[in-house]
Amino acid sequence: MHMALVTSKEMFKKAYEGGYAIGAFNVNNMEIVQGITEAAKMENAPVILQVSKGARAYANHTYLVKLVEAAVKETDLPIVLHLDHGPDFETCKSCIDGGFTSVMIDKSGLPFEENIKETRRVVEYAHDHGVVVEAELGTLAGVEDDVKVSAEDSSYTHPEEVEEFVNRTGCDSLAIAIGTSHGAYKFTPAQCTRNADGILVPPPLRFDVLEEVSKRLPGFPIVLHGSSSVPQEFVKIINEYGGKMPDAVGIPEEQLRKAATSAVCKINIDSDLRLAFTAMIRKHFDEHPDHFDPRQYLTDARAALRDMVRHKIVDVLGCNGKA
Ligand code: G3H
Ligand code: 13P
Ligand code: ZN
């Protein structure tokens, strides 16, 4: 009997009790799906593959669903297919109707009551169709979809709001803002300190907020967005081989490891995939200026992405052996 796509319900329960987190990686093409799921297979890890509005626009809904279904067939692992940052009911509905097992409705930019109302609407439709829903309270700094949120405007999740939000919406997991942000430039140099080697050290995550939230929602799965660490080894390769990414900085992996042992059951990583992939392609072209077969440079890129995901599974998420 072969595994089919699953919801995150069981996965999160085990992750919560086991003190680890599931990686949620963004997918946009075949090589990315293969790199992530090959890593998960090697480490016998459960995994969430997530698709953004932009990914659906780029690759087409059906192609992405079929690629993920192929990964389930090839790996026989528990895999969740999740809509990342669902912007509205219609997009969520289209994913629910079209084979996804999990959706996020992100109305975190709206006032509390409107966020509840819009989230509730998606939850009702999703639950009627056996699909789970992630919602968000609080605003992450950085670029969230088309809305640019400056660091000053970012507001951490208010712990006193979470119980009412979860009870009234019926959502299955909650993304909170504790100082992570999207993209490869999470903090300006001015927001950081520098260590002895001159490397930027970002401000620590607000573990006090996370603790307050989880106290109010015992057993309830929490999600962290914007959790790439922006490995400096990749930034260095990109910059050495013709790229220009000055002062790119992410969330230190030790902090994510600590978060993974808490109520945080899902950790979102996209930028680090992009960095590994791009670093290897830049390097490959520099070393092989005569190559022009995409299979040559995409083989390198896919392998680097796979190795990076293995490292996340084992050293950051702790979900190896948990499939
Ligand atoms: O949170 C955003 C994810 O990194 C997806 O990015 O909207 O460019 O596909 P995207
Ligand atoms: P990063 O940009 O830190 O990888 O965050 C990804 C994310 O939160 C996707 O929803
Ligand atoms: Zn996100």
mmCIF file of C-alpha atoms and ligand atoms in Angstrom:
data_model
loop_
_atom_site.group_PDB
_atom_site.id
_atom_site.type_symbol
_atom_site.label_atom_id
_atom_site.label_comp_id
_atom_site.label_asym_id
_atom_site.label_seq_id
_atom_site.Cartn_x
_atom_site.Cartn_y
_atom_site.Cartn_z
ATOM 1 C CA MET A 1 0.000 0.000 0.000
ATOM 2 C CA HIS A 2 1.537 3.273 -1.070
ATOM 3 C CA MET A 3 1.466 6.468 0.894
ATOM 4 C CA ALA A 4 -0.748 9.296 -0.385
ATOM 5 C CA LEU A 5 -0.453 13.001 0.405
ATOM 6 C CA VAL A 6 -1.335 13.557 4.056
ATOM 7 C CA THR A 7 -2.514 16.483 6.171
ATOM 8 C CA SER A 8 -0.181 17.845 8.847
ATOM 9 C CA LYS A 9 -2.413 16.763 11.751
ATOM 10 C CA GLU A 10 -0.538 13.641 12.832
ATOM 11 C CA MET A 11 2.820 15.128 11.878
ATOM 12 C CA PHE A 12 2.312 18.148 14.127
ATOM 13 C CA LYS A 13 1.055 16.062 17.044
ATOM 14 C CA LYS A 14 4.181 13.908 16.921
ATOM 15 C CA ALA A 15 6.452 16.916 16.394
ATOM 16 C CA TYR A 16 4.906 18.746 19.350
ATOM 17 C CA GLU A 17 5.314 15.760 21.650
ATOM 18 C CA GLY A 18 8.707 14.823 20.270
ATOM 19 C CA GLY A 19 10.292 18.260 20.531
ATOM 20 C CA TYR A 20 11.149 18.651 16.869
ATOM 21 C CA ALA A 21 9.739 20.546 13.871
ATOM 22 C CA ILE A 22 8.775 19.694 10.308
ATOM 23 C CA GLY A 23 10.482 21.610 7.510
ATOM 24 C CA ALA A 24 8.175 23.435 5.115
ATOM 25 C CA PHE A 25 10.087 24.088 1.931
ATOM 26 C CA ASN A 26 8.844 26.147 -1.016
ATOM 27 C CA VAL A 27 8.731 24.405 -4.383
ATOM 28 C CA ASN A 28 8.688 26.001 -7.809
ATOM 29 C CA ASN A 29 10.052 23.405 -10.225
ATOM 30 C CA MET A 30 11.001 19.757 -10.623
ATOM 31 C CA GLU A 31 14.593 20.024 -9.422
ATOM 32 C CA ILE A 32 13.529 21.740 -6.195
ATOM 33 C CA VAL A 33 10.863 19.083 -5.493
ATOM 34 C CA GLN A 34 13.412 16.343 -6.199
ATOM 35 C CA GLY A 35 16.209 17.893 -4.127
ATOM 36 C CA ILE A 36 14.002 18.343 -1.054
ATOM 37 C CA THR A 37 12.317 14.959 -1.210
ATOM 38 C CA GLU A 38 15.533 13.086 -1.911
ATOM 39 C CA ALA A 39 16.964 14.641 1.269
ATOM 40 C CA ALA A 40 13.820 13.691 3.214
ATOM 41 C CA LYS A 41 14.070 10.148 1.868
ATOM 42 C CA MET A 42 17.719 9.829 2.874
ATOM 43 C CA GLU A 43 16.868 11.005 6.400
ATOM 44 C CA ASN A 44 13.480 9.248 6.623
ATOM 45 C CA ALA A 45 11.890 12.587 7.482
ATOM 46 C CA PRO A 46 8.291 13.800 7.092
ATOM 47 C CA VAL A 47 8.161 16.925 4.937
ATOM 48 C CA ILE A 48 5.858 19.765 3.899
ATOM 49 C CA LEU A 49 6.126 21.025 0.334
ATOM 50 C CA GLN A 50 4.565 24.441 0.007
ATOM 51 C CA VAL A 51 3.472 26.423 -2.992
ATOM 52 C CA SER A 52 3.002 30.196 -3.017
ATOM 53 C CA LYS A 53 0.706 32.254 -5.211
ATOM 54 C CA GLY A 54 3.838 33.151 -7.185
ATOM 55 C CA ALA A 55 4.775 29.490 -7.591
ATOM 56 C CA ARG A 56 1.327 28.702 -9.008
ATOM 57 C CA ALA A 57 1.667 31.626 -11.408
ATOM 58 C CA TYR A 58 5.169 30.483 -12.443
ATOM 59 C CA ALA A 59 4.813 26.714 -12.752
ATOM 60 C CA ASN A 60 1.024 26.181 -13.002
ATOM 61 C CA HIS A 61 -1.085 24.478 -10.335
ATOM 62 C CA THR A 62 -1.382 21.131 -12.135
ATOM 63 C CA TYR A 63 2.346 20.768 -12.817
ATOM 64 C CA LEU A 64 3.154 21.403 -9.163
ATOM 65 C CA VAL A 65 0.521 18.961 -7.871
ATOM 66 C CA LYS A 66 1.722 16.257 -10.281
ATOM 67 C CA LEU A 67 5.383 16.816 -9.329
ATOM 68 C CA VAL A 68 4.530 16.480 -5.648
ATOM 69 C CA GLU A 69 2.409 13.387 -6.290
ATOM 70 C CA ALA A 70 5.375 11.919 -8.147
ATOM 71 C CA ALA A 71 7.562 12.624 -5.104
ATOM 72 C CA VAL A 72 5.098 10.765 -2.859
ATOM 73 C CA LYS A 73 5.199 7.793 -5.213
ATOM 74 C CA GLU A 74 8.988 7.797 -5.454
ATOM 75 C CA THR A 75 9.724 8.269 -1.732
ATOM 76 C CA ASP A 76 6.744 6.640 -0.004
ATOM 77 C CA LEU A 77 7.111 9.311 2.685
ATOM 78 C CA PRO A 78 4.356 11.264 4.470
ATOM 79 C CA ILE A 79 4.268 14.512 2.454
ATOM 80 C CA VAL A 80 1.931 17.491 2.923
ATOM 81 C CA LEU A 81 1.082 19.727 -0.037
ATOM 82 C CA HIS A 82 0.437 23.171 1.411
ATOM 83 C CA LEU A 83 -0.611 26.562 0.029
ATOM 84 C CA ASP A 84 1.808 29.171 1.397
ATOM 85 C CA HIS A 85 0.378 32.650 2.140
ATOM 86 C CA GLY A 86 -3.029 32.082 0.586
ATOM 87 C CA PRO A 87 -4.163 35.638 -0.202
ATOM 88 C CA ASP A 88 -7.932 35.050 -0.367
ATOM 89 C CA PHE A 89 -10.765 32.530 -0.119
ATOM 90 C CA GLU A 90 -10.803 31.867 -3.886
ATOM 91 C CA THR A 91 -7.125 30.852 -4.004
ATOM 92 C CA CYS A 92 -7.569 28.609 -0.961
ATOM 93 C CA LYS A 93 -10.679 27.032 -2.485
ATOM 94 C CA SER A 94 -8.897 26.382 -5.761
ATOM 95 C CA CYS A 95 -6.095 24.569 -3.901
ATOM 96 C CA ILE A 96 -8.518 22.631 -1.667
ATOM 97 C CA ASP A 97 -10.487 21.543 -4.751
ATOM 98 C CA GLY A 98 -7.251 20.864 -6.621
ATOM 99 C CA GLY A 99 -5.518 18.290 -4.423
ATOM 100 C CA PHE A 100 -3.760 20.241 -1.644
ATOM 101 C CA THR A 101 -3.991 18.777 1.861
ATOM 102 C CA SER A 102 -3.276 22.034 3.716
ATOM 103 C CA VAL A 103 -3.750 25.746 3.065
ATOM 104 C CA MET A 104 -2.669 28.956 4.717
ATOM 105 C CA ILE A 105 -5.030 31.908 4.712
ATOM 106 C CA ASP A 106 -2.903 34.950 5.430
ATOM 107 C CA LYS A 107 -5.055 37.842 6.526
ATOM 108 C CA SER A 108 -2.515 39.005 9.091
ATOM 109 C CA GLY A 109 -2.512 42.441 7.446
ATOM 110 C CA LEU A 110 -6.187 42.989 8.321
ATOM 111 C CA PRO A 111 -7.605 44.111 11.663
ATOM 112 C CA PHE A 112 -8.256 41.318 14.212
ATOM 113 C CA GLU A 113 -12.012 40.932 13.582
ATOM 114 C CA GLU A 114 -11.607 40.834 9.805
ATOM 115 C CA ASN A 115 -8.740 38.348 10.045
ATOM 116 C CA ILE A 116 -11.032 36.109 12.141
ATOM 117 C CA LYS A 117 -13.921 36.435 9.700
ATOM 118 C CA GLU A 118 -11.865 35.665 6.574
ATOM 119 C CA THR A 119 -9.960 32.834 8.266
ATOM 120 C CA ARG A 120 -13.183 31.273 9.588
ATOM 121 C CA ARG A 121 -14.609 31.197 6.075
ATOM 122 C CA VAL A 122 -11.621 29.245 4.742
ATOM 123 C CA VAL A 123 -11.626 26.892 7.755
ATOM 124 C CA GLU A 124 -15.271 25.953 7.164
ATOM 125 C CA TYR A 125 -14.686 25.111 3.515
ATOM 126 C CA ALA A 126 -11.367 23.361 4.170
ATOM 127 C CA HIS A 127 -12.633 21.195 7.040
ATOM 128 C CA ASP A 128 -15.641 20.147 4.961
ATOM 129 C CA HIS A 129 -13.101 18.802 2.462
ATOM 130 C CA GLY A 130 -10.636 17.172 4.887
ATOM 131 C CA VAL A 131 -8.033 19.918 4.503
ATOM 132 C CA VAL A 132 -6.257 21.691 7.387
ATOM 133 C CA VAL A 133 -5.704 25.448 7.723
ATOM 134 C CA GLU A 134 -2.814 27.595 8.925
ATOM 135 C CA ALA A 135 -3.593 31.203 9.877
ATOM 136 C CA GLU A 136 -1.415 34.113 10.956
ATOM 137 C CA LEU A 137 -1.522 36.699 13.713
ATOM 138 C CA GLY A 138 1.050 39.462 13.852
ATOM 139 C CA THR A 139 3.143 40.970 11.078
ATOM 140 C CA LEU A 140 6.547 39.832 9.956
ATOM 141 C CA ALA A 141 9.089 42.434 8.954
ATOM 142 C CA GLY A 142 10.385 42.306 5.394
ATOM 143 C CA VAL A 143 8.575 41.504 2.196
ATOM 144 C CA GLU A 144 5.349 39.582 2.630
ATOM 145 C CA ASP A 145 3.747 38.970 -0.747
ATOM 146 C CA ASP A 146 3.340 42.343 -2.428
ATOM 147 C CA VAL A 147 3.201 44.278 0.799
ATOM 148 C CA LYS A 148 6.477 45.691 1.999
ATOM 149 C CA VAL A 149 6.527 45.887 5.771
ATOM 150 C CA SER A 150 9.360 47.886 7.245
ATOM 151 C CA ALA A 151 11.098 46.611 10.362
ATOM 152 C CA GLU A 152 9.647 49.505 12.338
ATOM 153 C CA ASP A 153 6.076 48.583 11.375
ATOM 154 C CA SER A 154 6.492 44.925 12.202
ATOM 155 C CA SER A 155 4.454 44.003 15.227
ATOM 156 C CA TYR A 156 5.050 40.889 17.214
ATOM 157 C CA THR A 157 2.055 38.674 17.852
ATOM 158 C CA HIS A 158 0.090 39.801 20.912
ATOM 159 C CA PRO A 159 -0.146 36.677 23.092
ATOM 160 C CA GLU A 160 -3.376 37.896 24.709
ATOM 161 C CA GLU A 161 -5.115 37.588 21.302
ATOM 162 C CA VAL A 162 -4.215 34.030 20.332
ATOM 163 C CA GLU A 163 -6.767 32.020 22.318
ATOM 164 C CA GLU A 164 -9.738 33.974 21.051
ATOM 165 C CA PHE A 165 -8.341 33.861 17.499
ATOM 166 C CA VAL A 166 -7.856 30.091 17.480
ATOM 167 C CA ASN A 167 -11.185 29.388 19.188
ATOM 168 C CA ARG A 168 -13.212 31.610 16.899
ATOM 169 C CA THR A 169 -11.517 30.621 13.623
ATOM 170 C CA GLY A 170 -11.030 26.894 14.274
ATOM 171 C CA CYS A 171 -7.655 27.062 12.495
ATOM 172 C CA ASP A 172 -5.348 24.033 12.864
ATOM 173 C CA SER A 173 -2.027 25.874 13.286
ATOM 174 C CA LEU A 174 -0.948 29.456 13.836
ATOM 175 C CA ALA A 175 1.923 31.434 12.360
ATOM 176 C CA ILE A 176 3.246 34.042 14.768
ATOM 177 C CA ALA A 177 5.660 36.966 14.530
ATOM 178 C CA ILE A 178 8.574 36.738 16.974
ATOM 179 C CA GLY A 179 11.261 38.506 14.957
ATOM 180 C CA THR A 180 11.752 36.361 11.858
ATOM 181 C CA SER A 181 11.171 37.913 8.446
ATOM 182 C CA HIS A 182 11.059 36.898 4.807
ATOM 183 C CA GLY A 183 13.861 36.976 2.274
ATOM 184 C CA ALA A 184 17.664 37.053 2.283
ATOM 185 C CA TYR A 185 17.951 40.478 3.926
ATOM 186 C CA LYS A 186 16.163 39.986 7.208
ATOM 187 C CA PHE A 187 17.878 42.753 9.092
ATOM 188 C CA THR A 188 19.737 45.883 8.115
ATOM 189 C CA PRO A 189 23.346 46.098 9.289
ATOM 190 C CA ALA A 190 22.157 48.847 11.652
ATOM 191 C CA GLN A 191 19.842 46.370 13.399
ATOM 192 C CA CYS A 192 22.708 43.897 13.928
ATOM 193 C CA THR A 193 25.902 43.749 15.916
ATOM 194 C CA ARG A 194 29.147 42.349 14.462
ATOM 195 C CA ASN A 195 31.107 39.430 15.885
ATOM 196 C CA ALA A 196 34.913 39.295 16.132
ATOM 197 C CA ASP A 197 35.122 38.195 12.465
ATOM 198 C CA GLY A 198 32.995 41.124 11.309
ATOM 199 C CA ILE A 199 30.021 38.877 10.568
ATOM 200 C CA LEU A 200 26.592 40.434 11.166
ATOM 201 C CA VAL A 201 24.770 39.026 14.203
ATOM 202 C CA PRO A 202 21.016 39.707 14.140
ATOM 203 C CA PRO A 203 18.879 40.525 17.178
ATOM 204 C CA PRO A 204 17.610 37.384 18.968
ATOM 205 C CA LEU A 205 14.118 35.988 18.408
ATOM 206 C CA ARG A 206 11.478 36.895 21.008
ATOM 207 C CA PHE A 207 11.307 33.565 22.823
ATOM 208 C CA ASP A 208 9.360 35.311 25.581
ATOM 209 C CA VAL A 209 6.511 35.979 23.122
ATOM 210 C CA LEU A 210 6.632 32.377 21.877
ATOM 211 C CA GLU A 211 6.449 31.102 25.451
ATOM 212 C CA GLU A 212 3.482 33.336 26.280
ATOM 213 C CA VAL A 213 1.676 32.151 23.160
ATOM 214 C CA SER A 214 2.283 28.466 23.823
ATOM 215 C CA LYS A 215 1.214 28.761 27.463
ATOM 216 C CA ARG A 216 -2.149 30.035 26.246
ATOM 217 C CA LEU A 217 -2.482 27.321 23.583
ATOM 218 C CA PRO A 218 -1.297 24.069 25.166
ATOM 219 C CA GLY A 219 -0.625 21.361 22.580
ATOM 220 C CA PHE A 220 -1.381 23.699 19.667
ATOM 221 C CA PRO A 221 1.078 23.771 16.728
ATOM 222 C CA ILE A 222 2.878 27.056 16.089
ATOM 223 C CA VAL A 223 4.464 27.985 12.749
ATOM 224 C CA LEU A 224 7.511 30.122 12.043
ATOM 225 C CA HIS A 225 7.754 31.868 8.694
ATOM 226 C CA GLY A 226 10.842 33.651 7.432
ATOM 227 C CA SER A 227 13.175 31.083 8.945
ATOM 228 C CA SER A 228 16.019 30.886 6.468
ATOM 229 C CA SER A 229 19.456 31.255 7.996
ATOM 230 C CA VAL A 230 21.059 32.702 4.855
ATOM 231 C CA PRO A 231 24.184 30.502 5.115
ATOM 232 C CA GLN A 232 27.198 32.701 4.548
ATOM 233 C CA GLU A 233 28.944 29.916 2.617
ATOM 234 C CA PHE A 234 26.363 30.325 -0.171
ATOM 235 C CA VAL A 235 26.370 34.121 -0.038
ATOM 236 C CA LYS A 236 30.158 33.976 -0.352
ATOM 237 C CA ILE A 237 30.031 31.688 -3.408
ATOM 238 C CA ILE A 238 27.393 33.892 -5.038
ATOM 239 C CA ASN A 239 29.493 37.000 -4.441
ATOM 240 C CA GLU A 240 32.704 35.283 -5.577
ATOM 241 C CA TYR A 241 31.160 34.142 -8.833
ATOM 242 C CA GLY A 242 29.724 37.389 -10.099
ATOM 243 C CA GLY A 243 26.716 37.870 -7.823
ATOM 244 C CA LYS A 244 25.961 40.851 -5.660
ATOM 245 C CA MET A 245 24.343 40.149 -2.318
ATOM 246 C CA PRO A 246 25.883 42.503 0.200
ATOM 247 C CA ASP A 247 24.921 42.135 3.856
ATOM 248 C CA ALA A 248 22.503 39.258 3.328
ATOM 249 C CA VAL A 249 21.646 37.918 6.785
ATOM 250 C CA GLY A 250 19.249 35.354 8.274
ATOM 251 C CA ILE A 251 18.153 33.695 11.523
ATOM 252 C CA PRO A 252 20.984 31.816 13.261
ATOM 253 C CA GLU A 253 20.401 28.062 13.136
ATOM 254 C CA GLU A 254 20.865 27.591 16.904
ATOM 255 C CA GLN A 255 17.835 29.807 17.493
ATOM 256 C CA LEU A 256 15.722 27.765 15.106
ATOM 257 C CA ARG A 257 16.934 24.553 16.730
ATOM 258 C CA LYS A 258 15.765 25.929 20.055
ATOM 259 C CA ALA A 259 12.402 26.961 18.557
ATOM 260 C CA ALA A 260 11.985 23.462 17.086
ATOM 261 C CA THR A 261 12.099 21.910 20.558
ATOM 262 C CA SER A 262 9.158 24.092 21.665
ATOM 263 C CA ALA A 263 5.560 24.418 20.409
ATOM 264 C CA VAL A 264 6.914 25.325 16.973
ATOM 265 C CA CYS A 265 5.981 22.391 14.710
ATOM 266 C CA LYS A 266 6.532 23.914 11.244
ATOM 267 C CA ILE A 267 9.497 25.991 10.112
ATOM 268 C CA ASN A 268 9.332 27.685 6.696
ATOM 269 C CA ILE A 269 12.435 27.794 4.528
ATOM 270 C CA ASP A 270 12.604 29.195 1.017
ATOM 271 C CA SER A 271 15.458 31.694 0.696
ATOM 272 C CA ASP A 272 18.100 29.133 1.699
ATOM 273 C CA LEU A 273 16.927 26.875 -1.151
ATOM 274 C CA ARG A 274 17.313 29.763 -3.581
ATOM 275 C CA LEU A 275 20.783 30.565 -2.278
ATOM 276 C CA ALA A 276 22.075 26.975 -2.511
ATOM 277 C CA PHE A 277 20.623 26.568 -5.997
ATOM 278 C CA THR A 278 21.927 29.885 -7.312
ATOM 279 C CA ALA A 279 25.367 29.528 -5.728
ATOM 280 C CA MET A 280 25.937 26.209 -7.478
ATOM 281 C CA ILE A 281 24.712 27.458 -10.849
ATOM 282 C CA ARG A 282 26.976 30.512 -10.686
ATOM 283 C CA LYS A 283 29.936 28.339 -9.705
ATOM 284 C CA HIS A 284 29.168 25.776 -12.381
ATOM 285 C CA PHE A 285 29.057 28.385 -15.142
ATOM 286 C CA ASP A 286 32.304 29.937 -13.983
ATOM 287 C CA GLU A 287 34.078 26.578 -13.924
ATOM 288 C CA HIS A 288 32.509 25.268 -17.147
ATOM 289 C CA PRO A 289 32.010 28.213 -19.494
ATOM 290 C CA ASP A 290 31.479 25.763 -22.363
ATOM 291 C CA HIS A 291 28.478 24.024 -20.766
ATOM 292 C CA PHE A 292 25.068 24.820 -22.146
ATOM 293 C CA ASP A 293 23.022 21.725 -21.301
ATOM 294 C CA PRO A 294 20.680 22.613 -18.393
ATOM 295 C CA ARG A 295 21.057 19.066 -17.061
ATOM 296 C CA GLN A 296 24.711 19.795 -16.332
ATOM 297 C CA TYR A 297 24.254 22.814 -14.086
ATOM 298 C CA LEU A 298 20.884 21.775 -12.665
ATOM 299 C CA THR A 299 22.394 18.461 -11.499
ATOM 300 C CA ASP A 300 24.898 20.407 -9.378
ATOM 301 C CA ALA A 301 22.237 22.810 -8.139
ATOM 302 C CA ARG A 302 19.829 20.022 -7.177
ATOM 303 C CA ALA A 303 22.564 18.165 -5.277
ATOM 304 C CA ALA A 304 23.572 21.285 -3.318
ATOM 305 C CA LEU A 305 19.943 21.947 -2.443
ATOM 306 C CA ARG A 306 19.537 18.321 -1.309
ATOM 307 C CA ASP A 307 22.610 18.480 0.934
ATOM 308 C CA MET A 308 21.445 21.750 2.453
ATOM 309 C CA VAL A 309 17.979 20.294 3.205
ATOM 310 C CA ARG A 310 19.571 17.207 4.807
ATOM 311 C CA HIS A 311 21.538 19.503 7.060
ATOM 312 C CA LYS A 312 18.352 21.379 8.045
ATOM 313 C CA ILE A 313 16.509 18.122 8.764
ATOM 314 C CA VAL A 314 19.255 16.747 10.998
ATOM 315 C CA ASP A 315 20.834 19.814 12.615
ATOM 316 C CA VAL A 316 18.005 22.368 12.747
ATOM 317 C CA LEU A 317 14.599 20.640 12.621
ATOM 318 C CA GLY A 318 15.468 17.350 14.316
ATOM 319 C CA CYS A 319 12.864 15.447 12.265
ATOM 320 C CA ASN A 320 15.248 12.819 10.853
ATOM 321 C CA GLY A 321 13.961 9.297 11.406
ATOM 322 C CA LYS A 322 10.450 10.584 12.206
ATOM 323 C CA ALA A 323 8.623 9.630 8.987
HETATM 324 O O1 G3H B 1 6.999 33.819 1.894
HETATM 325 C C1 G3H B 1 7.249 33.812 0.700
HETATM 326 C C2 G3H B 1 7.937 32.629 0.099
HETATM 327 O O2 G3H B 1 9.333 32.739 0.216
HETATM 328 C C3 G3H B 1 7.489 32.471 -1.328
HETATM 329 O O3 G3H B 1 8.013 33.482 -2.109
HETATM 330 O O4 G3H B 1 6.025 34.534 -3.155
HETATM 331 O O5 G3H B 1 8.316 34.735 -4.201
HETATM 332 O O6 G3H B 1 7.095 32.546 -4.234
HETATM 333 P P1 G3H B 1 7.312 33.849 -3.517
HETATM 334 P P1 13P B 2 12.477 32.639 4.128
HETATM 335 O O1 13P B 2 12.471 33.786 3.155
HETATM 336 O O2 13P B 2 13.198 33.016 5.393
HETATM 337 O O3 13P B 2 13.062 31.411 3.532
HETATM 338 O O4 13P B 2 10.963 32.338 4.549
HETATM 339 C C1 13P B 2 10.136 31.527 3.769
HETATM 340 C C2 13P B 2 8.697 31.594 4.186
HETATM 341 O O5 13P B 2 8.320 32.023 5.258
HETATM 342 C C3 13P B 2 7.706 31.073 3.230
HETATM 343 O O6 13P B 2 6.399 31.280 3.666
HETATM 344 ZN ZN ZN B 3 6.091 33.010 4.843
#
